[in-house]
Amino acid sequence: MKGHEEKLMSIYWLRPAFKRYSLRSPSWASFNKALCSSYSLLPFFVFFLLIVAVLVFTGQVDLGNYVSYSYIRSSRESSIDGLNCAAWNYTKSCPRYYPVRRQPSANPPPTCPDYFRWIHEDLRHWRQTGVTKEMVEKARETAHFHLTILDGKVYVENFRQSIQTRALFTVWGIAQLARTYPGRLPDLELMFDCDDRPVVEAERFGLPDSAPPPLFRYCSDWRSLDIVFPDWSFWGWAETNIKPWRSVLKDIKEGNKKAKWEDREPYAYWKGNPDVCPWRADLMRCNATPQTDWNARLYVQACNLLSTPNHLISPSLNLNYYCSYCCLLAFQNWIAESQQGYKQSNLGNQCTHRYKIYIEGWAWSVSEKYIFACDSPVLLNTLRWHDFFIRGMVPQHHYWPVRDDDKCRSLKFAVEWGNNRTKMAKSIGEAGSRFIHEDLKMEYVYDYMFHLLNEYGKLMKYKPSVPAGAVELCPESVACAARGIWRKFMEESLEKGPSESDPCTMQPPYNPQEILAFNEGKIKRTKQVEAWENQYWGRQKRKKQRL
């Protein structure tokens, strides 16, 4: 397995840019020698016809470009639903028969969910200055890869190895975006950091003439300018056998039918590694004891590195630090599951309690979207970081806020409040789950990526160029070298061809007053819950005093 993964990574990331067969290759040299030594042109024509046939078969030549009518073009376009690894293995270059652009849809696209409007806010810092080459190069320091889009083609230059295969599945997702909306991505260059915590501190770029580097990553916070982008797990987390997002949503939807919300365990559930950070360790104080029941059922999740080969761990990370990363997802029994091939990892079987707890780890956690999908109210601990969609969710509507500085009493109150108001609690769980199943379906993930890159592309102040060390990105360049579960997840998340509809329609940016009102509304709802908690515990205190 290790040898295959090393081959997988080296073939894609280290393949020289624009690799082509040249006239100086041994096969052509022997051909030229044979041609010069022959008095007949017949061998030449035979060989030439064979070469043309191979190029046509592998997609490097389309005869439809040279004749007025061609059956070849239509048959090739109808076969875009699969990978053409025969062409890739022969030429090590991306097929050329993919459609450049799809005809516009006759049906009007839907309006994008509200959280798309945060794209404008994330890019606001470059509205006045635009994005220059110097700004992009500043982001190289921590970036894992450099993405270039030029004339509809996508190129990737790798700098350093990411944790596990985060970078690999992120660029796989970008390849699917280009396949979904061919010819519609703008010319651009960007740097992508696959680690967790944001690094572009806003306070370093407070002056009007300061130029923050536009660095893309999976999460950010209010103190940082990192640009948030969908994480790798939407296309599958192979190391933990978490399937691609479409399949996971289907499994959870079926799992939600197994037990009605009223019949689920009437407690708050969490399972994960408490050693990642102080706030998770503090959460474990809320577990039930013979003396006190805080209405929480908390389970310690063991952590190990069995699921990840050593060569996929960044050399800059020590094992203790890395362990915090490998346990960010709170659903896996890492030791037993890795030994059994993660056969019991179906997230559709995780929706067994009335309430689910979400608490961040080293940074934001990919577990967030899986927890919200269960039709159970999510008891959300105070957030320090945000991903690309959580900013569109509202307390008391999509989730129930939990105090960070008084977790145990806050959790107990939340569960008792919900168990005494089952209709209201159930509606919160359904609203949060509906947000995930409808507003975060895979089509909207691609649309978010599409609009983010298009808005970013409008800011480019220069014409991008393809770096010498970059390789062209297409599904074949990533998947054809993959084996095992990596290949399985790529085939499962492969987009079959261009979208039959246009991307959703973006709403205009928030104005400052709207952002202020939106944030104040969330604070007001959170404070209201805290006031209810205070009243509840005040009554409990008075009851004890009377006794």
Coordinates of C-alpha atoms in Angstrom, one line a residue:
M1 CA 0.0 0.0 0.0
K2 CA 2.8 2.4 0.9
G3 CA 4.6 1.8 -2.3
H4 CA 1.4 2.5 -4.3
E5 CA 0.7 5.8 -2.5
E6 CA 4.3 7.0 -3.1
K7 CA 3.8 6.2 -6.8
L8 CA 0.4 7.9 -6.8
M9 CA 1.8 11.1 -5.3
S10 CA 5.0 11.2 -7.4
I11 CA 3.3 10.5 -10.7
Y12 CA 0.9 13.4 -10.4
W13 CA 2.8 16.0 -8.5
L14 CA 6.2 15.5 -9.9
R15 CA 5.3 14.9 -13.5
P16 CA 7.1 17.6 -15.7
A17 CA 4.9 20.3 -17.1
F18 CA 3.7 19.9 -20.7
K19 CA 5.3 16.5 -21.1
R20 CA 5.0 15.4 -24.7
Y21 CA 6.7 12.9 -27.0
S22 CA 9.3 14.7 -29.1
L23 CA 11.1 13.9 -32.3
R24 CA 14.2 13.2 -30.2
S25 CA 12.6 10.3 -28.4
P26 CA 14.0 6.8 -29.1
S27 CA 10.9 5.6 -30.9
W28 CA 11.1 8.5 -33.4
A29 CA 14.8 8.1 -33.8
S30 CA 14.4 4.5 -34.8
F31 CA 11.6 5.4 -37.1
N32 CA 13.7 8.1 -38.8
K33 CA 16.6 5.6 -39.2
A34 CA 14.3 3.0 -40.7
L35 CA 12.8 5.6 -43.1
C36 CA 16.1 6.8 -44.3
S37 CA 17.3 3.3 -45.0
S38 CA 14.2 2.4 -47.0
Y39 CA 13.7 3.0 -50.7
S40 CA 9.9 2.6 -50.4
L41 CA 7.5 5.1 -48.8
L42 CA 5.0 2.3 -48.0
P43 CA 6.4 1.6 -44.5
F44 CA 6.2 5.3 -43.8
F45 CA 2.5 5.6 -44.8
V46 CA 1.6 2.5 -42.9
F47 CA 3.3 3.7 -39.8
F48 CA 1.8 7.2 -40.2
L49 CA -1.7 5.7 -40.5
L50 CA -1.1 3.7 -37.3
I51 CA 0.0 6.8 -35.4
V52 CA -3.0 8.8 -36.6
A53 CA -5.3 5.9 -35.6
V54 CA -3.7 5.8 -32.1
L55 CA -4.1 9.6 -31.7
V56 CA -7.7 9.5 -32.8
F57 CA -8.4 6.6 -30.5
T58 CA -6.8 8.3 -27.5
G59 CA -8.4 11.7 -28.2
Q60 CA -5.3 13.7 -29.2
V61 CA -6.7 14.3 -32.7
D62 CA -10.4 15.0 -33.4
L63 CA -11.2 14.5 -37.1
G64 CA -14.3 16.6 -36.5
N65 CA -12.0 19.6 -36.7
Y66 CA -11.1 18.8 -40.3
V67 CA -14.4 17.7 -41.8
S68 CA -17.8 19.4 -42.0
Y69 CA -19.6 16.5 -40.4
S70 CA -18.3 13.9 -38.0
Y71 CA -19.7 11.0 -36.0
I72 CA -16.5 10.9 -33.9
R73 CA -17.2 14.2 -32.1
S74 CA -20.7 13.2 -31.0
S75 CA -19.7 9.8 -29.9
R76 CA -16.7 11.2 -27.9
E77 CA -18.8 13.8 -26.2
S78 CA -21.3 11.1 -25.2
S79 CA -18.6 9.2 -23.5
I80 CA -17.4 12.0 -21.3
D81 CA -19.1 10.3 -18.4
G82 CA -16.0 8.2 -17.7
L83 CA -12.2 8.5 -17.3
N84 CA -10.1 8.0 -20.5
C85 CA -7.1 6.3 -18.8
A86 CA -6.1 4.6 -22.0
A87 CA -5.3 8.0 -23.5
W88 CA -3.6 9.2 -20.3
N89 CA -1.5 6.1 -19.9
Y90 CA -0.3 6.4 -23.5
T91 CA 0.4 10.1 -23.7
K92 CA 0.5 11.4 -20.1
S93 CA -1.4 14.4 -21.3
C94 CA -5.0 15.5 -20.7
P95 CA -7.6 14.5 -23.4
R96 CA -8.5 17.2 -25.9
Y97 CA -12.1 16.2 -26.7
Y98 CA -13.7 17.6 -23.6
P99 CA -16.3 20.2 -24.5
V100 CA -15.0 23.7 -24.2
R101 CA -18.4 25.2 -23.3
R102 CA -21.9 24.1 -22.9
Q103 CA -24.9 25.9 -24.4
P104 CA -26.7 28.1 -22.0
S105 CA -29.7 26.6 -20.3
A106 CA -33.1 27.7 -21.2
N107 CA -34.3 27.5 -17.6
P108 CA -33.4 30.3 -15.3
P109 CA -31.0 29.2 -12.5
P110 CA -32.1 29.4 -8.9
T111 CA -30.9 32.1 -6.5
C112 CA -27.8 31.2 -4.5
P113 CA -28.2 30.5 -0.8
D114 CA -27.6 33.6 1.4
Y115 CA -24.1 32.3 2.6
F116 CA -22.8 32.9 -0.9
R117 CA -22.9 36.7 -0.2
W118 CA -20.0 36.3 2.2
I119 CA -17.8 35.7 -1.0
H120 CA -18.0 39.5 -1.5
E121 CA -16.9 40.1 2.0
D122 CA -14.0 37.7 1.9
L123 CA -12.7 39.5 -1.2
R124 CA -13.4 43.0 0.0
H125 CA -9.8 43.6 1.1
W126 CA -8.7 43.6 -2.6
R127 CA -11.5 45.5 -4.1
Q128 CA -9.6 48.8 -4.3
T129 CA -6.1 47.5 -5.1
G130 CA -6.9 44.4 -7.2
V131 CA -4.6 41.3 -7.0
T132 CA -1.1 41.7 -8.3
K133 CA 1.6 39.2 -9.0
E134 CA 3.5 40.4 -5.9
M135 CA 0.5 39.8 -3.7
V136 CA 0.1 36.2 -5.0
E137 CA 3.8 35.5 -4.5
K138 CA 3.6 36.7 -0.9
A139 CA 1.2 33.8 -0.2
R140 CA 3.7 31.2 -1.3
E141 CA 5.3 31.0 2.1
T142 CA 2.8 28.7 3.6
A143 CA 1.0 27.4 0.5
H144 CA 0.9 23.8 -0.5
F145 CA 0.1 24.3 -4.1
H146 CA -0.2 27.0 -6.7
L147 CA -3.3 27.0 -9.0
T148 CA -3.3 28.6 -12.4
I149 CA -6.3 28.8 -14.8
L150 CA -5.4 30.1 -18.3
D151 CA -7.6 29.9 -21.4
G152 CA -10.0 27.4 -19.8
K153 CA -7.2 25.0 -18.7
V154 CA -6.1 24.4 -15.1
Y155 CA -2.6 23.9 -14.0
V156 CA -1.2 23.0 -10.6
E157 CA 2.3 23.5 -9.1
N158 CA 3.0 21.6 -5.9
F159 CA 5.2 23.1 -3.2
R160 CA 5.1 20.7 -0.3
Q161 CA 3.2 17.7 0.9
S162 CA -0.1 18.3 2.7
I163 CA -1.4 16.3 5.7
Q164 CA -2.7 13.0 4.3
T165 CA -4.1 13.6 0.8
R166 CA -5.9 16.9 1.5
A167 CA -4.2 18.7 -1.4
L168 CA -4.8 15.8 -3.8
F169 CA -8.5 15.7 -3.2
T170 CA -8.8 19.5 -3.2
V171 CA -7.3 19.7 -6.7
W172 CA -9.5 16.7 -7.7
G173 CA -12.5 18.8 -6.6
I174 CA -11.2 21.7 -8.7
A175 CA -10.9 19.3 -11.7
Q176 CA -14.5 18.4 -11.2
L177 CA -15.5 22.0 -11.1
A178 CA -13.7 22.6 -14.5
R179 CA -15.6 19.5 -15.8
T180 CA -18.9 20.8 -14.5
Y181 CA -18.6 24.3 -16.0
P182 CA -16.1 23.9 -18.9
G183 CA -14.7 27.1 -20.4
R184 CA -16.4 29.3 -17.8
L185 CA -13.6 29.7 -15.2
P186 CA -11.6 33.0 -15.5
D187 CA -7.8 33.4 -15.9
L188 CA -6.3 33.5 -12.5
E189 CA -3.5 32.5 -10.1
L190 CA -3.9 31.6 -6.5
M191 CA -2.0 30.0 -3.6
F192 CA -3.7 27.3 -1.4
D193 CA -2.8 26.3 2.1
C194 CA -4.2 22.9 3.2
D195 CA -3.5 23.3 6.9
D196 CA -6.2 24.3 9.4
R197 CA -5.6 27.6 11.2
P198 CA -5.6 30.9 9.3
V199 CA -2.3 32.7 9.0
V200 CA -3.0 36.0 7.2
E201 CA -3.5 38.3 10.3
A202 CA -5.7 41.3 9.5
E203 CA -3.8 43.6 11.9
R204 CA -0.7 43.3 9.8
F205 CA -2.5 44.9 6.9
G206 CA -4.5 47.7 8.4
L207 CA -3.0 50.6 6.5
P208 CA -4.7 51.7 3.2
D209 CA -1.6 50.9 1.1
S210 CA -0.9 47.5 2.7
A211 CA -1.3 44.5 0.4
P212 CA -2.5 41.3 2.1
P213 CA -1.6 38.1 0.3
P214 CA -4.7 36.3 -1.1
L215 CA -4.3 32.9 0.5
F216 CA -7.1 30.3 0.1
R217 CA -7.8 27.7 2.8
Y218 CA -10.6 25.7 4.5
C219 CA -11.4 28.1 7.4
S220 CA -10.7 31.6 8.7
D221 CA -11.7 33.8 11.6
W222 CA -12.7 37.4 12.3
R223 CA -9.1 38.4 12.9
S224 CA -7.8 36.9 9.6
L225 CA -8.0 37.6 5.9
D226 CA -7.6 34.0 4.6
I227 CA -10.2 33.2 1.9
V228 CA -12.4 30.2 2.7
F229 CA -12.9 27.4 0.2
P230 CA -14.7 24.0 0.5
D231 CA -12.6 21.4 2.1
W232 CA -11.2 18.2 0.6
S233 CA -13.7 15.8 2.3
F234 CA -16.5 16.8 -0.1
W235 CA -14.9 14.4 -2.5
G236 CA -14.1 11.8 0.2
W237 CA -11.7 11.3 3.0
A238 CA -10.0 8.1 1.9
E239 CA -7.8 7.7 5.0
T240 CA -10.9 7.3 7.2
N241 CA -13.3 5.8 4.6
I242 CA -15.6 8.8 4.7
K243 CA -17.3 8.7 1.3
P244 CA -17.8 11.6 -1.0
W245 CA -20.5 14.1 0.0
R246 CA -23.3 13.0 -2.3
S247 CA -23.0 9.5 -0.9
V248 CA -22.7 10.6 2.7
L249 CA -25.8 12.7 2.4
K250 CA -27.7 9.8 0.9
D251 CA -26.6 7.5 3.8
I252 CA -27.5 10.0 6.5
K253 CA -30.9 10.7 4.9
E254 CA -31.6 7.0 5.0
G255 CA -30.2 6.8 8.5
N256 CA -32.5 9.5 9.7
K257 CA -35.5 7.3 8.8
K258 CA -34.3 4.5 11.1
A259 CA -35.4 6.2 14.3
K260 CA -37.9 9.1 14.8
W261 CA -36.4 12.0 16.6
E262 CA -38.8 11.4 19.6
D263 CA -37.5 7.8 19.9
R264 CA -33.8 8.7 20.0
E265 CA -31.8 8.8 23.2
P266 CA -32.8 12.0 25.0
Y267 CA -29.3 13.2 25.6
A268 CA -26.6 15.3 24.0
Y269 CA -24.0 13.2 22.2
W270 CA -20.3 13.8 21.4
K271 CA -17.4 11.4 20.5
G272 CA -13.9 12.6 19.8
N273 CA -10.4 13.3 21.0
P274 CA -10.4 15.6 24.1
D275 CA -6.6 16.1 24.0
V276 CA -6.7 18.2 20.9
C277 CA -7.3 21.5 22.7
P278 CA -8.3 22.9 26.1
W279 CA -12.0 23.5 25.3
R280 CA -12.5 19.9 24.4
A281 CA -10.8 18.7 27.6
D282 CA -13.1 21.1 29.4
L283 CA -16.1 19.5 27.7
M284 CA -15.3 16.1 29.2
R285 CA -16.1 17.5 32.7
C286 CA -19.8 17.4 31.6
N287 CA -20.0 13.6 31.3
A288 CA -22.5 11.9 33.5
T289 CA -21.3 10.7 37.0
P290 CA -23.1 8.9 39.8
Q291 CA -23.5 12.2 41.5
T292 CA -24.4 14.5 38.6
D293 CA -26.0 14.1 35.2
W294 CA -25.5 17.0 32.8
N295 CA -27.6 15.3 30.1
A296 CA -24.5 14.7 28.0
R297 CA -23.1 11.4 26.8
L298 CA -19.4 12.0 25.9
Y299 CA -17.0 9.4 24.6
V300 CA -13.2 9.5 24.3
Q301 CA -12.0 8.6 20.9
A302 CA -8.6 6.9 20.6
C303 CA -6.2 8.4 18.1
N304 CA -3.3 6.8 16.2
L305 CA -1.6 7.1 12.9
L306 CA -2.5 3.7 11.5
S307 CA -4.7 5.2 8.8
T308 CA -2.0 7.4 7.4
P309 CA 1.3 6.3 6.0
N310 CA 4.3 8.2 7.4
H311 CA 5.4 9.6 4.1
L312 CA 2.0 11.4 3.8
I313 CA 2.7 13.3 7.0
S314 CA 4.4 16.6 6.6
P315 CA 8.0 16.4 7.8
S316 CA 7.4 19.7 9.7
L317 CA 4.9 18.1 12.0
N318 CA 5.8 16.0 15.0
L319 CA 3.6 13.1 15.8
N320 CA 2.0 14.6 18.9
Y321 CA 1.0 17.7 16.9
Y322 CA -0.2 15.6 14.0
C323 CA -2.4 13.5 16.3
S324 CA -4.5 16.5 16.9
Y325 CA -5.2 16.6 13.1
C326 CA -6.0 13.0 12.7
C327 CA -8.7 13.2 15.4
L328 CA -10.5 16.3 14.1
L329 CA -13.3 14.2 12.8
A330 CA -15.1 12.9 15.9
F331 CA -16.8 9.9 14.4
Q332 CA -14.1 7.3 13.9
N333 CA -12.9 4.6 16.3
W334 CA -9.5 5.0 14.8
I335 CA -7.7 1.9 16.1
A336 CA -10.4 -0.7 15.7
E337 CA -11.7 0.8 12.5
S338 CA -8.4 1.1 10.7
Q339 CA -7.6 -2.6 11.5
Q340 CA -11.0 -3.6 10.1
G341 CA -10.8 -1.4 7.1
Y342 CA -13.3 1.1 8.4
K343 CA -16.3 -1.2 7.8
Q344 CA -18.4 0.3 10.6
S345 CA -17.8 3.9 9.5
N346 CA -21.2 4.6 7.8
L347 CA -22.2 8.0 9.0
G348 CA -25.8 7.1 8.4
N349 CA -25.6 5.0 11.6
Q350 CA -24.5 8.0 13.7
C351 CA -27.9 9.7 14.2
T352 CA -29.0 7.9 17.4
H353 CA -29.4 10.8 19.9
R354 CA -31.8 13.7 20.1
Y355 CA -29.0 16.2 20.4
K356 CA -25.6 16.4 18.8
I357 CA -22.7 18.5 20.1
Y358 CA -20.4 20.3 17.8
I359 CA -17.1 21.7 19.3
E360 CA -14.1 22.7 17.4
G361 CA -10.8 21.0 17.7
W362 CA -7.4 22.3 16.7
A363 CA -9.4 24.6 14.4
W364 CA -12.7 24.1 12.6
S365 CA -13.7 20.5 12.0
V366 CA -15.0 18.7 9.0
S367 CA -17.3 16.9 11.3
E368 CA -19.5 20.0 11.4
K369 CA -21.5 19.2 8.3
Y370 CA -22.0 15.5 9.2
I371 CA -23.3 16.5 12.7
F372 CA -25.8 19.0 11.3
A373 CA -27.3 16.5 8.8
C374 CA -28.8 14.2 11.5
D375 CA -32.2 16.0 12.0
S376 CA -31.1 16.5 15.6
P377 CA -30.7 20.0 17.2
V378 CA -27.0 20.8 17.2
L379 CA -25.7 22.2 20.5
L380 CA -23.0 24.5 19.1
N381 CA -20.2 25.6 21.3
T382 CA -18.9 29.2 20.7
L383 CA -17.1 29.3 17.4
R384 CA -13.6 30.6 17.0
W385 CA -13.4 29.8 13.2
H386 CA -15.7 29.7 10.3
D387 CA -15.8 27.6 7.1
F388 CA -17.6 28.8 3.9
F389 CA -21.1 27.9 4.9
I390 CA -21.5 28.2 8.7
R391 CA -21.9 32.0 8.5
G392 CA -25.3 31.5 6.9
M393 CA -26.7 29.6 9.9
V394 CA -28.6 31.4 12.7
P395 CA -28.9 30.5 16.4
Q396 CA -32.3 29.3 17.7
H397 CA -33.2 28.5 14.0
H398 CA -30.5 26.2 12.7
Y399 CA -28.8 25.4 16.0
W400 CA -28.8 26.0 19.8
P401 CA -25.9 28.1 21.2
V402 CA -23.9 26.7 24.1
R403 CA -21.7 28.8 26.3
D404 CA -18.0 28.2 26.1
D405 CA -17.3 29.3 29.7
D406 CA -20.0 27.3 31.3
K407 CA -20.5 24.2 29.1
C408 CA -22.0 21.8 31.6
R409 CA -24.8 23.9 32.9
S410 CA -25.4 25.2 29.4
L411 CA -25.7 21.7 27.9
K412 CA -28.0 20.5 30.7
F413 CA -30.3 23.4 30.2
A414 CA -30.4 22.9 26.4
V415 CA -31.4 19.3 26.7
E416 CA -34.1 19.9 29.3
W417 CA -35.4 22.9 27.3
G418 CA -35.7 20.7 24.2
N419 CA -37.2 17.7 26.0
N420 CA -39.9 19.9 27.5
R421 CA -40.6 21.6 24.2
T422 CA -40.2 18.8 21.8
K423 CA -42.0 20.5 18.9
M424 CA -39.7 23.5 19.0
A425 CA -36.6 21.4 19.5
K426 CA -37.4 19.1 16.6
S427 CA -38.0 22.1 14.3
I428 CA -34.5 23.4 15.1
G429 CA -33.0 20.0 14.3
E430 CA -35.0 19.8 11.0
A431 CA -34.0 23.4 10.0
G432 CA -30.3 22.7 10.5
S433 CA -30.5 19.4 8.7
R434 CA -32.5 20.9 5.9
F435 CA -29.9 23.6 5.4
I436 CA -27.2 20.9 5.0
H437 CA -29.2 18.6 2.7
E438 CA -30.6 21.4 0.5
D439 CA -28.4 24.5 0.7
L440 CA -25.2 22.5 1.0
K441 CA -25.9 19.9 -1.7
M442 CA -23.0 19.2 -4.0
E443 CA -24.4 21.4 -6.8
Y444 CA -24.2 24.4 -4.5
V445 CA -20.7 23.4 -3.4
Y446 CA -19.6 23.6 -7.0
D447 CA -21.5 26.9 -7.5
Y448 CA -19.8 28.4 -4.5
M449 CA -16.4 27.4 -5.9
F450 CA -17.5 28.8 -9.3
H451 CA -18.6 32.2 -8.0
L452 CA -15.6 32.5 -5.6
L453 CA -13.1 31.9 -8.4
N454 CA -15.0 34.2 -10.8
E455 CA -15.2 37.0 -8.3
Y456 CA -11.5 36.5 -7.5
G457 CA -10.6 36.4 -11.2
K458 CA -12.2 39.9 -11.7
L459 CA -9.6 41.3 -9.3
M460 CA -6.6 40.0 -11.3
K461 CA -4.4 43.0 -12.4
Y462 CA -2.2 40.9 -14.7
K463 CA -2.3 38.1 -17.2
P464 CA -1.4 34.8 -15.5
S465 CA 1.2 32.6 -16.9
V466 CA 1.8 28.9 -16.3
P467 CA 4.8 28.2 -14.0
A468 CA 7.5 26.0 -15.4
G469 CA 6.9 23.4 -12.7
A470 CA 3.2 23.2 -13.1
V471 CA 1.2 20.3 -14.6
E472 CA -2.1 20.4 -16.4
L473 CA -5.0 19.3 -14.2
C474 CA -7.8 17.0 -15.4
P475 CA -9.5 14.0 -13.9
E476 CA -7.2 11.6 -15.8
S477 CA -4.0 13.3 -14.4
V478 CA -5.2 12.6 -10.9
A479 CA -7.3 9.4 -10.9
C480 CA -5.5 7.2 -13.5
A481 CA -2.6 6.6 -11.2
A482 CA -4.7 6.0 -8.1
R483 CA -5.6 2.6 -6.7
G484 CA -7.7 1.2 -3.9
I485 CA -10.0 3.4 -2.0
W486 CA -8.4 6.6 -3.5
R487 CA -9.4 5.5 -7.0
K488 CA -12.8 4.3 -5.7
F489 CA -13.7 7.7 -4.2
M490 CA -12.4 9.6 -7.3
E491 CA -14.6 7.5 -9.5
E492 CA -17.5 7.9 -7.2
S493 CA -17.2 11.7 -7.1
L494 CA -16.4 12.0 -10.8
E495 CA -18.7 14.5 -12.5
K496 CA -20.1 12.8 -15.6
G497 CA -20.0 15.9 -17.8
P498 CA -21.0 19.5 -18.1
S499 CA -23.9 20.7 -15.9
E500 CA -27.2 20.8 -17.6
S501 CA -28.0 24.1 -15.8
D502 CA -26.2 27.4 -15.2
P503 CA -24.7 28.2 -11.8
C504 CA -27.1 29.8 -9.3
T505 CA -27.5 33.5 -9.4
M506 CA -25.4 35.5 -6.9
Q507 CA -27.1 38.0 -4.7
P508 CA -25.5 41.4 -4.3
P509 CA -22.9 42.0 -1.6
Y510 CA -24.0 42.9 2.0
N511 CA -23.7 46.6 2.8
P512 CA -22.1 47.4 6.1
Q513 CA -25.5 48.0 7.7
E514 CA -26.8 44.6 6.7
I515 CA -23.7 42.9 8.1
L516 CA -24.0 44.8 11.3
A517 CA -27.7 43.9 11.6
F518 CA -27.1 40.3 10.8
N519 CA -24.4 39.9 13.3
E520 CA -26.3 41.8 16.0
G521 CA -29.3 39.6 15.4
K522 CA -27.2 36.4 16.0
I523 CA -25.7 38.0 19.2
K524 CA -29.2 39.0 20.4
R525 CA -30.5 35.4 19.9
T526 CA -27.5 34.0 21.7
K527 CA -27.9 36.4 24.6
Q528 CA -31.6 35.5 24.8
V529 CA -30.6 31.8 25.3
E530 CA -28.1 32.8 28.0
A531 CA -30.8 34.8 29.8
W532 CA -33.1 31.8 29.8
E533 CA -30.3 29.7 31.2
N534 CA -29.7 32.3 34.0
Q535 CA -33.4 32.2 34.9
Y536 CA -33.4 28.4 34.9
W537 CA -30.4 28.1 37.2
G538 CA -31.7 30.9 39.4
R539 CA -34.9 28.9 39.9
Q540 CA -32.8 25.7 40.6
K541 CA -30.8 27.6 43.2
R542 CA -33.9 28.9 45.0
K543 CA -35.4 25.4 45.1
K544 CA -32.3 24.1 46.8
Q545 CA -32.4 27.0 49.3
R546 CA -36.0 26.2 50.2
L547 CA -35.1 22.6 50.8

